Short mmCIF file of C-alpha atoms and ligand atoms in Angstrom, two decimals:
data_model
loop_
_atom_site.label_atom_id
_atom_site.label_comp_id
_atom_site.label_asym_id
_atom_site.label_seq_id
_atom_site.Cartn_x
_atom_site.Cartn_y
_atom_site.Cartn_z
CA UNK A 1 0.00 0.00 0.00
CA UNK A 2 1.19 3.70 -0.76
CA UNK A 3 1.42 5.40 2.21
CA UNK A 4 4.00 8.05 0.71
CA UNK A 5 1.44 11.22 2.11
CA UNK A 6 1.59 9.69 5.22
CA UNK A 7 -1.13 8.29 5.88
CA UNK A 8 -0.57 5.57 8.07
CA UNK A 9 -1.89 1.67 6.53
CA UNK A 10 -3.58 -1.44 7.54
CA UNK A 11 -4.39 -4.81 6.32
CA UNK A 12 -6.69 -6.95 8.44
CA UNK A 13 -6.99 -10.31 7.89
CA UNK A 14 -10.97 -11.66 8.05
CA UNK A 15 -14.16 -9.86 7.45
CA UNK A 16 -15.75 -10.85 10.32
CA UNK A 17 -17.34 -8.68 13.51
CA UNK A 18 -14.21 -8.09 14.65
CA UNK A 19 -12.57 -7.59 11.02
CA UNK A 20 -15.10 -5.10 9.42
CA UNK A 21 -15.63 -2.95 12.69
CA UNK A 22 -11.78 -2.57 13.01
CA UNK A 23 -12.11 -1.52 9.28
CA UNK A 24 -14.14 1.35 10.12
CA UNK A 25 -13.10 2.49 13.36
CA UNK A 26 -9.35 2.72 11.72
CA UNK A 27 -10.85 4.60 8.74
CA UNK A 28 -12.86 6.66 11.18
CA UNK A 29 -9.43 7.58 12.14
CA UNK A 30 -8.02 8.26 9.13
CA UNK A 31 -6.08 5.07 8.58
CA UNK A 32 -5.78 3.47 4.44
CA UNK A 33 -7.78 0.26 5.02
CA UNK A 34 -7.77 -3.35 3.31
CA UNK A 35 -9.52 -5.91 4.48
CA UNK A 36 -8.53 -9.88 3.12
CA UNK A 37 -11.00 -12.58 3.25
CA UNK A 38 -11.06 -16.22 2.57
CA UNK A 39 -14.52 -17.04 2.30
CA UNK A 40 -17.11 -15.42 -0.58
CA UNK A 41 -19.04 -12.19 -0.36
CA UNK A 42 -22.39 -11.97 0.87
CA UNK A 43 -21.82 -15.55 3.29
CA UNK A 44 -22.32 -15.49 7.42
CA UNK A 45 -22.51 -18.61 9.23
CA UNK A 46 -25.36 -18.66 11.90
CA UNK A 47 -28.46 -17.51 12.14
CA UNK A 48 -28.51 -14.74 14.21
CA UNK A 49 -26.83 -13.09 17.69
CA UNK A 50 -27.87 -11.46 20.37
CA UNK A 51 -25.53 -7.60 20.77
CA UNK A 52 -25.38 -7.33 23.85
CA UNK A 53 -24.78 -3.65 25.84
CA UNK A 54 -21.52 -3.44 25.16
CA UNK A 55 -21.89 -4.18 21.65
CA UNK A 56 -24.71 -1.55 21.48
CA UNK A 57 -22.44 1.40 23.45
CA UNK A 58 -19.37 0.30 20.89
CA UNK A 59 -21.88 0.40 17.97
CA UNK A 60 -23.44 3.69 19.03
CA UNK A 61 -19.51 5.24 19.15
CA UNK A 62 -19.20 4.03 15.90
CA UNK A 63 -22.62 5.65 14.82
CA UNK A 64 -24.14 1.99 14.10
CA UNK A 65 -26.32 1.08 16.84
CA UNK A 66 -29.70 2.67 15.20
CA UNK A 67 -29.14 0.77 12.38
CA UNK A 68 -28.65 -2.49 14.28
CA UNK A 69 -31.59 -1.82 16.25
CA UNK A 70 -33.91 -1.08 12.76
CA UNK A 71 -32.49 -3.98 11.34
CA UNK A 72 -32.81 -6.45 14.49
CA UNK A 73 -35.04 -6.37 17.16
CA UNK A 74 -34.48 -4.13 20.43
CA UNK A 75 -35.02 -5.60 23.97
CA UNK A 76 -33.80 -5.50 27.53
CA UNK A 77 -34.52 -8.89 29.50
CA UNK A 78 -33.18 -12.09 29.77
CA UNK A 79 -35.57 -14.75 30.97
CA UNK A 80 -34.27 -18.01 32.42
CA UNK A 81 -36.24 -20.38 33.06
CA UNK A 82 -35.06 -23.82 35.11
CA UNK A 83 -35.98 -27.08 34.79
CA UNK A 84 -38.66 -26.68 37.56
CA UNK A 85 -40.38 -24.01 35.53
CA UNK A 86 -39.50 -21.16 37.84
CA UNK A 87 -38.43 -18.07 36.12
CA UNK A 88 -35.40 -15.94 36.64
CA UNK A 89 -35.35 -12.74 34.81
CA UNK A 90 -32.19 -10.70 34.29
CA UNK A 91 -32.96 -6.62 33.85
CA UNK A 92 -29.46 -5.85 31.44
CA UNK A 93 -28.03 -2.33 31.45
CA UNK A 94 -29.09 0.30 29.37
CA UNK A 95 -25.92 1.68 27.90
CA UNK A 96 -26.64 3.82 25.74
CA UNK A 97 -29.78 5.93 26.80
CA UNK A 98 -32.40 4.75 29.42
CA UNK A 99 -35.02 5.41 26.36
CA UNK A 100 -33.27 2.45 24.04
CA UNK A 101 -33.20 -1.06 24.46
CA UNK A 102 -30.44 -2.76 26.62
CA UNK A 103 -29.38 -5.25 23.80
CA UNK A 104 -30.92 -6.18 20.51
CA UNK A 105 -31.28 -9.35 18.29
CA UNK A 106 -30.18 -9.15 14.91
CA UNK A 107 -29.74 -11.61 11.64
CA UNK A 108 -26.62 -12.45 11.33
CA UNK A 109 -26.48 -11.25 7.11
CA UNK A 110 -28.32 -8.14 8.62
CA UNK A 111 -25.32 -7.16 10.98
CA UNK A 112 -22.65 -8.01 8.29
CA UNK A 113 -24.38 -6.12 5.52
CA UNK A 114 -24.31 -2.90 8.02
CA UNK A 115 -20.66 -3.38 9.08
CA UNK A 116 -19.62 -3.79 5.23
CA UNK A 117 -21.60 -0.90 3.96
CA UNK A 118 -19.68 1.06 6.41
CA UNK A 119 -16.46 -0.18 6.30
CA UNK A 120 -16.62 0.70 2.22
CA UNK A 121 -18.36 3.68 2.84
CA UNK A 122 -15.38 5.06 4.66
CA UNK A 123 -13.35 3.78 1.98
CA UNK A 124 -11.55 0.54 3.24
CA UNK A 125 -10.80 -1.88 -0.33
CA UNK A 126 -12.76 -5.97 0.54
CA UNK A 127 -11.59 -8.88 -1.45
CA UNK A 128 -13.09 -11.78 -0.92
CA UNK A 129 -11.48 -15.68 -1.89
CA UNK A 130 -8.25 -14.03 -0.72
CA UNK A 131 -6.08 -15.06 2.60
CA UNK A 132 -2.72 -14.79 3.75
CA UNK A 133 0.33 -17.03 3.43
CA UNK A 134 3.02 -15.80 4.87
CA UNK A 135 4.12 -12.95 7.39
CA UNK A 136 7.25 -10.99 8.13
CA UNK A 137 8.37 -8.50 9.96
CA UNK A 138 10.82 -5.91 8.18
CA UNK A 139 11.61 -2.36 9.91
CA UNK A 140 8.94 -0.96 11.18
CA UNK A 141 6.78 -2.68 8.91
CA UNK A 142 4.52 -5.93 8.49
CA UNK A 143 4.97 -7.47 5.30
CA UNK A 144 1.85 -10.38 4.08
CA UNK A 145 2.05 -12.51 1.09
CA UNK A 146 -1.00 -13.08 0.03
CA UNK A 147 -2.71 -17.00 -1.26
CA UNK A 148 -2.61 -14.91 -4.45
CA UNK A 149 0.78 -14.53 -4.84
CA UNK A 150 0.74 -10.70 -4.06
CA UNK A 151 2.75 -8.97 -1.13
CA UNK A 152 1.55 -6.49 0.88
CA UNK A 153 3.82 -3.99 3.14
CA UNK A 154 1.84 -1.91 5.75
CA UNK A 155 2.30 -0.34 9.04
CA UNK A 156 -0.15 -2.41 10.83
CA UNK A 157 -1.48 -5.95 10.15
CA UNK A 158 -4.03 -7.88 12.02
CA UNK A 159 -5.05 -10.71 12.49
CA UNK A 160 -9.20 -10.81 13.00
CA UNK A 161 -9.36 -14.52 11.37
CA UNK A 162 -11.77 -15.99 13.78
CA UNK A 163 -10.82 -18.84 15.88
CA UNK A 164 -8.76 -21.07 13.98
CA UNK A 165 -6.71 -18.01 13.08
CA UNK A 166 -3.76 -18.59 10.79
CA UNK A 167 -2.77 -15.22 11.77
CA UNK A 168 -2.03 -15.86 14.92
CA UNK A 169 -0.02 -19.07 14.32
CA UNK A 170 2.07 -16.96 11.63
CA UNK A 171 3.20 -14.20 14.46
CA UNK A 172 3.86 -17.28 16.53
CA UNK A 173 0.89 -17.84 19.16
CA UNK A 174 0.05 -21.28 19.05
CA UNK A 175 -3.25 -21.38 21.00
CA UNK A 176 -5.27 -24.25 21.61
CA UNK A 177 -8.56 -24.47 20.88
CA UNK A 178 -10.95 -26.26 23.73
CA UNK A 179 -13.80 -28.32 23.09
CA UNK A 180 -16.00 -28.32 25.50
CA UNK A 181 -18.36 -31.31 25.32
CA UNK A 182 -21.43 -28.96 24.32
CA UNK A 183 -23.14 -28.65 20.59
CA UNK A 184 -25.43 -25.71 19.87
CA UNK A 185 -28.47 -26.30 17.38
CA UNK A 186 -30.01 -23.27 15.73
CA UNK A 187 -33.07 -22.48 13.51
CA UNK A 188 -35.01 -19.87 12.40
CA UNK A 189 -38.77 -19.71 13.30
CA UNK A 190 -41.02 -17.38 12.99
CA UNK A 191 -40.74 -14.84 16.41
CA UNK A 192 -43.82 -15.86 18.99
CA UNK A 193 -45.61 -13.39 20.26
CA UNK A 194 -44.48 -14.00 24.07
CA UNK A 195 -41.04 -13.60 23.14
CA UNK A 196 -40.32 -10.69 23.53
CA UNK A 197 -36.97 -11.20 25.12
CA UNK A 198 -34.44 -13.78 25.29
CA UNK A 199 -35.78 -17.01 27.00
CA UNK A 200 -33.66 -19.90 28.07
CA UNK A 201 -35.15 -23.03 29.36
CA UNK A 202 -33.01 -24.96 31.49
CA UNK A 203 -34.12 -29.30 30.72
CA UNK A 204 -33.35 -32.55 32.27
CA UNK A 205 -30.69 -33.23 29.55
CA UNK A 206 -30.57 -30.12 27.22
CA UNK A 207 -30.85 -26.49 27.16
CA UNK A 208 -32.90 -24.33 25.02
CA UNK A 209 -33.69 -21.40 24.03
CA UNK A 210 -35.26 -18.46 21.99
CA UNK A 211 -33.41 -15.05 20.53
CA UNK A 212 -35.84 -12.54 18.77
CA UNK A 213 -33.97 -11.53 15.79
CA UNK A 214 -36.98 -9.21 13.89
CA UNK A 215 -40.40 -7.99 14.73
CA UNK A 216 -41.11 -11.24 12.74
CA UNK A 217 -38.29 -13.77 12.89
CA UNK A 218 -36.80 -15.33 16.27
CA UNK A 219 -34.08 -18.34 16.55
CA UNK A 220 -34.57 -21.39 18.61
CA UNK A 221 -31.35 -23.07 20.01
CA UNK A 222 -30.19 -25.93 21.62
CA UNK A 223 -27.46 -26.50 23.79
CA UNK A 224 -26.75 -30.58 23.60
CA UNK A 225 -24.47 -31.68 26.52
CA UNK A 226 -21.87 -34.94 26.39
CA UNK A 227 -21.49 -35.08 22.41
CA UNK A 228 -18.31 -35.45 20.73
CA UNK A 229 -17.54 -33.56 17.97
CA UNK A 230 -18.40 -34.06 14.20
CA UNK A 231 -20.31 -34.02 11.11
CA UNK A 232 -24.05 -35.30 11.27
CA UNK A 233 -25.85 -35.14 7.26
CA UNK A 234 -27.54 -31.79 6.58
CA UNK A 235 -30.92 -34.16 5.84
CA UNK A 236 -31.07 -35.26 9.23
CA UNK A 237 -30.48 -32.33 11.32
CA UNK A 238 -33.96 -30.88 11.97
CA UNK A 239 -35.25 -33.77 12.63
CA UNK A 240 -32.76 -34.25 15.49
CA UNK A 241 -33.11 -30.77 17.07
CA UNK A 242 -36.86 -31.78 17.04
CA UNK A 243 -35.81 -35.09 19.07
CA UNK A 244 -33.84 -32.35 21.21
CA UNK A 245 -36.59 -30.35 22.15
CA UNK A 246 -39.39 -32.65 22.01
CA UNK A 247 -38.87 -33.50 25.93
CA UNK A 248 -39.78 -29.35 26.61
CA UNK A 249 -43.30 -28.45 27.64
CA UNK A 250 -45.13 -25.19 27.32
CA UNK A 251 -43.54 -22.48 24.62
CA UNK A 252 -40.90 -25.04 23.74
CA UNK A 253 -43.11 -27.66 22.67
CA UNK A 254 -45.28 -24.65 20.87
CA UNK A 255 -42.13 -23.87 18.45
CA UNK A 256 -41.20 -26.89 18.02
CA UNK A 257 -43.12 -27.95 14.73
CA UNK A 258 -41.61 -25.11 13.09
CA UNK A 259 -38.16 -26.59 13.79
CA UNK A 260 -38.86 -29.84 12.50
CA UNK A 261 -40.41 -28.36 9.53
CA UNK A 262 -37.30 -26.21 9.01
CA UNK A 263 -34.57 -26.64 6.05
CA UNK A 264 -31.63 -24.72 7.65
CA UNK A 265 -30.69 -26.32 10.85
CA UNK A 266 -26.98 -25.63 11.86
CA UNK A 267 -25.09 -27.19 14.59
CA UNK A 268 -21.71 -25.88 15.97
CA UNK A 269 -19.57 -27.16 18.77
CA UNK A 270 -18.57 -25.24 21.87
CA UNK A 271 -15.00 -24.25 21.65
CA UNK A 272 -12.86 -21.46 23.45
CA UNK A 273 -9.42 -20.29 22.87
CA UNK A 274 -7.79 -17.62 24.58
CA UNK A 275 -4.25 -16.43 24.02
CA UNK A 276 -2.17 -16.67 26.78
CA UNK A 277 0.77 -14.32 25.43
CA UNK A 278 1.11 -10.65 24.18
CA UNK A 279 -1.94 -10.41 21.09
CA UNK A 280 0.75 -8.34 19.42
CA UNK A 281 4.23 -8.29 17.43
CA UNK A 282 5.90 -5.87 16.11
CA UNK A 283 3.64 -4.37 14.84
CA UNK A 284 1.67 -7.63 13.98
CA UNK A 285 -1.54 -7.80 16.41
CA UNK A 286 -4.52 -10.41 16.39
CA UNK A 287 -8.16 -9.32 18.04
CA UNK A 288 -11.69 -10.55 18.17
CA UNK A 289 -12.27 -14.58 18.04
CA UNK A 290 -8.64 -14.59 17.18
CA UNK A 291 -7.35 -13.77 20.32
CA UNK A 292 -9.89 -14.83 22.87
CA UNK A 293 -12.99 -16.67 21.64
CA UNK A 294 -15.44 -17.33 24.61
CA UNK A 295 -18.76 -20.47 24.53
CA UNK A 296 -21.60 -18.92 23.33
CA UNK A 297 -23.43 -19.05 27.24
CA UNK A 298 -22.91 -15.57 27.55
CA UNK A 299 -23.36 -14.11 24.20
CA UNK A 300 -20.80 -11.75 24.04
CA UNK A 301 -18.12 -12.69 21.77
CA UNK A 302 -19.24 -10.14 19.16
CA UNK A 303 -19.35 -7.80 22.32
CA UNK A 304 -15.43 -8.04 22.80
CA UNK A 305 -15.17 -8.60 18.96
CA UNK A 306 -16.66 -5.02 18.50
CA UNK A 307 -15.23 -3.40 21.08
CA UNK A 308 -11.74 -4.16 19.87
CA UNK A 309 -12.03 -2.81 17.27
CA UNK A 310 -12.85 0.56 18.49
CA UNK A 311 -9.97 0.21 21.19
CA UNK A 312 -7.39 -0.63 19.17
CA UNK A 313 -8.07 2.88 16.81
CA UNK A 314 -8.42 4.68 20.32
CA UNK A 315 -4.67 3.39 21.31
CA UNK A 316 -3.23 4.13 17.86
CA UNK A 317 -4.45 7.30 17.99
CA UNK A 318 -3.10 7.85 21.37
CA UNK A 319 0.37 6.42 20.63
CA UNK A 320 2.51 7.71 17.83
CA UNK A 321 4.73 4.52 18.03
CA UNK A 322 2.64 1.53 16.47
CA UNK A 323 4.61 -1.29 18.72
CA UNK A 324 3.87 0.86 22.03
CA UNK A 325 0.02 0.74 20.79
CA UNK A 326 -0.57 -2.27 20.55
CA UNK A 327 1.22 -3.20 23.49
CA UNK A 328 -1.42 -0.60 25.19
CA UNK A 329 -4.47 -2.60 23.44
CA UNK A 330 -3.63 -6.11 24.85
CA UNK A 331 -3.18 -4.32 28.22
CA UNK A 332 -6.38 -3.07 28.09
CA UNK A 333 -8.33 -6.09 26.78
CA UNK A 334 -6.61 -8.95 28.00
CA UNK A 335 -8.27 -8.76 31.63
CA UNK A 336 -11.66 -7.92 30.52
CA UNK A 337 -11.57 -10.72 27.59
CA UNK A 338 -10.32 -13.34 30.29
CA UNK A 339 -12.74 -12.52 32.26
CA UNK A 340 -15.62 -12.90 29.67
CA UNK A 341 -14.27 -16.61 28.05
CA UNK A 342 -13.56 -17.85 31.50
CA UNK A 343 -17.14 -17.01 32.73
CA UNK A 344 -18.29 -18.45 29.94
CA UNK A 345 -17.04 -21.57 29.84
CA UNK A 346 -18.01 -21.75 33.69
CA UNK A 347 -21.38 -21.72 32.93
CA UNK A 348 -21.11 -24.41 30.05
CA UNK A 349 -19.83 -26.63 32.58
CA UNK A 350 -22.65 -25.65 35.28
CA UNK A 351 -24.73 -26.37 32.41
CA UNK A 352 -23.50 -29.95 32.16
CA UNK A 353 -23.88 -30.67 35.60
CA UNK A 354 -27.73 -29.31 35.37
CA UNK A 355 -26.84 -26.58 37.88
CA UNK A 356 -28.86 -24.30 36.15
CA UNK A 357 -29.61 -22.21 39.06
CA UNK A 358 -26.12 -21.57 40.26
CA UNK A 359 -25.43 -20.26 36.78
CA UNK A 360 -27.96 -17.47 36.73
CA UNK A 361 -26.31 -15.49 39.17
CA UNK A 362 -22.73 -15.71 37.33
CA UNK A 363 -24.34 -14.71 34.22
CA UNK A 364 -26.05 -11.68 35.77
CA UNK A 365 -22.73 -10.65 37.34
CA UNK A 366 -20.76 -11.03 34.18
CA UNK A 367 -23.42 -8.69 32.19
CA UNK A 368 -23.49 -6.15 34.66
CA UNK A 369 -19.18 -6.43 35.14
CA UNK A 370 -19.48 -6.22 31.15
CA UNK A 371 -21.10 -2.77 31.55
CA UNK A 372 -18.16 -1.00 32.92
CA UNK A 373 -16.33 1.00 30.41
CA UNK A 374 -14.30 -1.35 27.61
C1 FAD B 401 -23.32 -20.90 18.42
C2 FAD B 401 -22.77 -19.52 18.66
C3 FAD B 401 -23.62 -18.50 19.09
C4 FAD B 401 -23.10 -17.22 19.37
N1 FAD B 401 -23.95 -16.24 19.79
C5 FAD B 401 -23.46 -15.01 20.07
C6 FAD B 401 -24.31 -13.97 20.52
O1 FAD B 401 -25.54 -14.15 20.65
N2 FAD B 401 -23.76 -12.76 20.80
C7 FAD B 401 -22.42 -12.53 20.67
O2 FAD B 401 -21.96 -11.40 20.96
N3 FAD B 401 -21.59 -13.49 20.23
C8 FAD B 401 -22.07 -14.72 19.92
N4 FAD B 401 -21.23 -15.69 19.47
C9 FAD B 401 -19.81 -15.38 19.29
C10 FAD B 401 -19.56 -14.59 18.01
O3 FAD B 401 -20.16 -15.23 16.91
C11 FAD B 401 -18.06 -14.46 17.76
O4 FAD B 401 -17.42 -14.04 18.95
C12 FAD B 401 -17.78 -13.45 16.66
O5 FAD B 401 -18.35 -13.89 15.45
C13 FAD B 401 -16.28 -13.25 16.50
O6 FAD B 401 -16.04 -12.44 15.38
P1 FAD B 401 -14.65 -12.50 14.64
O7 FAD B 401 -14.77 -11.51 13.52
O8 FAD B 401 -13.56 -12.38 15.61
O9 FAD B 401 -14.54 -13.99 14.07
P2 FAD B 401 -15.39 -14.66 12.90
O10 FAD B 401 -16.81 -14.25 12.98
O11 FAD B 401 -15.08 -16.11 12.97
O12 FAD B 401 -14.78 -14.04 11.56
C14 FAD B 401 -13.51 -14.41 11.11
C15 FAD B 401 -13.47 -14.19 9.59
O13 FAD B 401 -12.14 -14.43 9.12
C16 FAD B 401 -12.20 -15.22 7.95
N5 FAD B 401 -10.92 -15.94 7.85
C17 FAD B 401 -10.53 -17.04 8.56
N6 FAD B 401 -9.26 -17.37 8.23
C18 FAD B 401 -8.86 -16.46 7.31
C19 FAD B 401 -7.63 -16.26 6.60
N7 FAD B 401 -6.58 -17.07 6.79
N8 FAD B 401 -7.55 -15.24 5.73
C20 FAD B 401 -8.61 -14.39 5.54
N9 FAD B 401 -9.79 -14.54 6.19
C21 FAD B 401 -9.91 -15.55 7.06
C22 FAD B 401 -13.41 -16.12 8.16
O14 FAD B 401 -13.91 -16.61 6.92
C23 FAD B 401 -14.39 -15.16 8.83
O15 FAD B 401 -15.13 -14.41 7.90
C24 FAD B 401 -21.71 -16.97 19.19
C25 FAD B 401 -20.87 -17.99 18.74
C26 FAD B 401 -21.39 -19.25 18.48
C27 FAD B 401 -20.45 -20.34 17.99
#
């Protein structure tokens, strides 16, 4: 990249969450942007996620929470309910303005498409089918070649490549990934009335659940305990969520023909990873899923996704040197991001040993330590 007028360069690796919002907060900030990404334009995997407060407050700094909340749906509970039927609501923050919602549900394709349009809008360059090979480091510089045989030499490269990051293998982070005995089923339904909220519902065996996602659509998920991983045939998946949930009662058992009747079932294990060393070097740096990628329990790895983004532009603008900012970043993540993957996968495992009611609590704590300032 020609940086020759000074302008200082990136190249970030993934357009994911953390890859696009990274785009745009360093373009916000005057940074040249390019984005790499293997997979094809226009695909998300999942359904749909829940963006949490803190993903709201970063959004809103980044002037893209009003368009999350158009696109998704805006609410403020979280309703558990245990396996005895008794309900335990959680009231979430509001963070940004008592008069909006605390969180909101949103399509997965929905969030992307608003995170791309503003990434390009603020001029960063996308190319899709394209990853990286290689990294060096030479002066003050980070220097990529490309699966396409190009090179790039910028100031800053990162690494927002999800969990199985390449990235952060190439800057030399080995990280292991953890499985953690759980696989989560999703559809999409059409959104009950009564959910309004998020509702989990705590079973003998499984968890479930229900994220509002649109005035009209909702997903209903399943949380299957003691599995190992692997592949199951696309053909037979709905059918087996519907064998999941057809123990639930009540609301569950009212959603659950629309499962069975569904074509797009997806089914993802529970992993974590969390780097243990510096995220950063030289002036190499990886963020998001990439660096610490918590279970979905607490439904906040777009949260610290999002938020890193928006910190890491905030410490580059503070520090002139590029090495001493990103030093600064992983300072002020790491603790917070521990924090979030490590309650997380606490609650997976309180999960698995049907102590449903002992993880309310943690979660409630978690949200509300997940308020304080990123
Ligand atoms: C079942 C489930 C439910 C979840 N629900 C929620 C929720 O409700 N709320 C929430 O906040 N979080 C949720 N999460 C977590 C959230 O999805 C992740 O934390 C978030 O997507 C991380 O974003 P990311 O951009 O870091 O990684 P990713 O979303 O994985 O994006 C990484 C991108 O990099 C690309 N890539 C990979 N390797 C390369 C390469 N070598 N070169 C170029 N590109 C590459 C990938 O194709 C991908 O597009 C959930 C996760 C799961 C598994």
């Amino acid at each position: 990249m020609d940086n020759s007028d000074g302008t200082r360069s990136a190249l970030i690796v993934g357009a994911g969450i953390a890859g696009l919002t990274t785009a745009s907060a360093l373009a916000r900030w005057g940074w040249s942007v390019e984005v790499i990404e293997t997979g094809s334009e226009g695909t998300t995997a999942g359904w749909g996620l829940s963006l949490t407060g803190p993903s709201l407050r970063a959004l809103h700094s980044l002037g893209l929470a009003d368009q999350c909340l158009a696109a998704g749906y805006g609410m403020s509970v979280i309703t558990n309910v245990d396996a005895n039927g008794v309900a335990s609501p959680i009231e979430l923050p509001h963070l940004i303005g008592d008069d909006r919602p605390a969180m909101a549900g949103i399509a997965r394709p929905e969030l992307h498409r608003i995170l791309r349009a503003e990434a390009l809008r603020l001029g960063t360059r996308i190319h899709y089918g394209l990853g990286v090979f290689r990294l060096a480091q030479q002066g003050g510089q980070a220097c990529a070649e490309l699966t396409d045989g190009t090179v790039r030499t910028v100031d800053l490269l990162v690494g927002a490549d999800g969990i199985r990051s390449t990235v952060r293998g190439l800057i030399g982070r080995p990280t292991p990934i953890r499985y953690h005995g759980q696989m989560v089923w999703r559809a999409r339904v059409p959104r009950p009335d009564w959910a309004t909220g998020v509702h989990t519902f705590a079973g003998d065996g499984h968890q479930t659940g229900v994220v509002p996602i649109s005035p009209s659509q909702a997903y209903v998920f399943v949380t299957e305990n003691g599995m190992r991983p692997g592949v199951l045939p696309d053909a037979g998946l709905a059918a087996r969520m519907g064998d999941l949930l057809a123990p639930f009662t009540g609301r569950v058992a009212e959603i659950r023909p629309e499962v069975v009747r569904s074509e797009s079932v997806i089914r993802r294990p529970v992993r974590t990873a969390l780097v243990d060393a510096p995220w950063s070097d030289g002036t190499r740096v990886v963020l998001g899923d990439a660096a610490h990628a918590p279970s979905p329990q607490m439904a906040s790895g777009a949260a610290l996704a999002i938020e890193d983004g928006l910190v890491l532009a905030q410490e580059l603008d503070r520090y002139e040197d590029i090495r001493k900012a990103l030093e600064a970043f992983t300072d002020r993540r790491r603790e917070r991001c521990s924090v979030l993957v490590k309650t997380s996968v606490a609650i997976a495992r309180l999960e698995q040993e049907q102590r449903h009611r002992d993880a309310y609590p943690l979660i409630e704590a978690c949200h509300h330590r997940m308020a304080q300032p990123a």
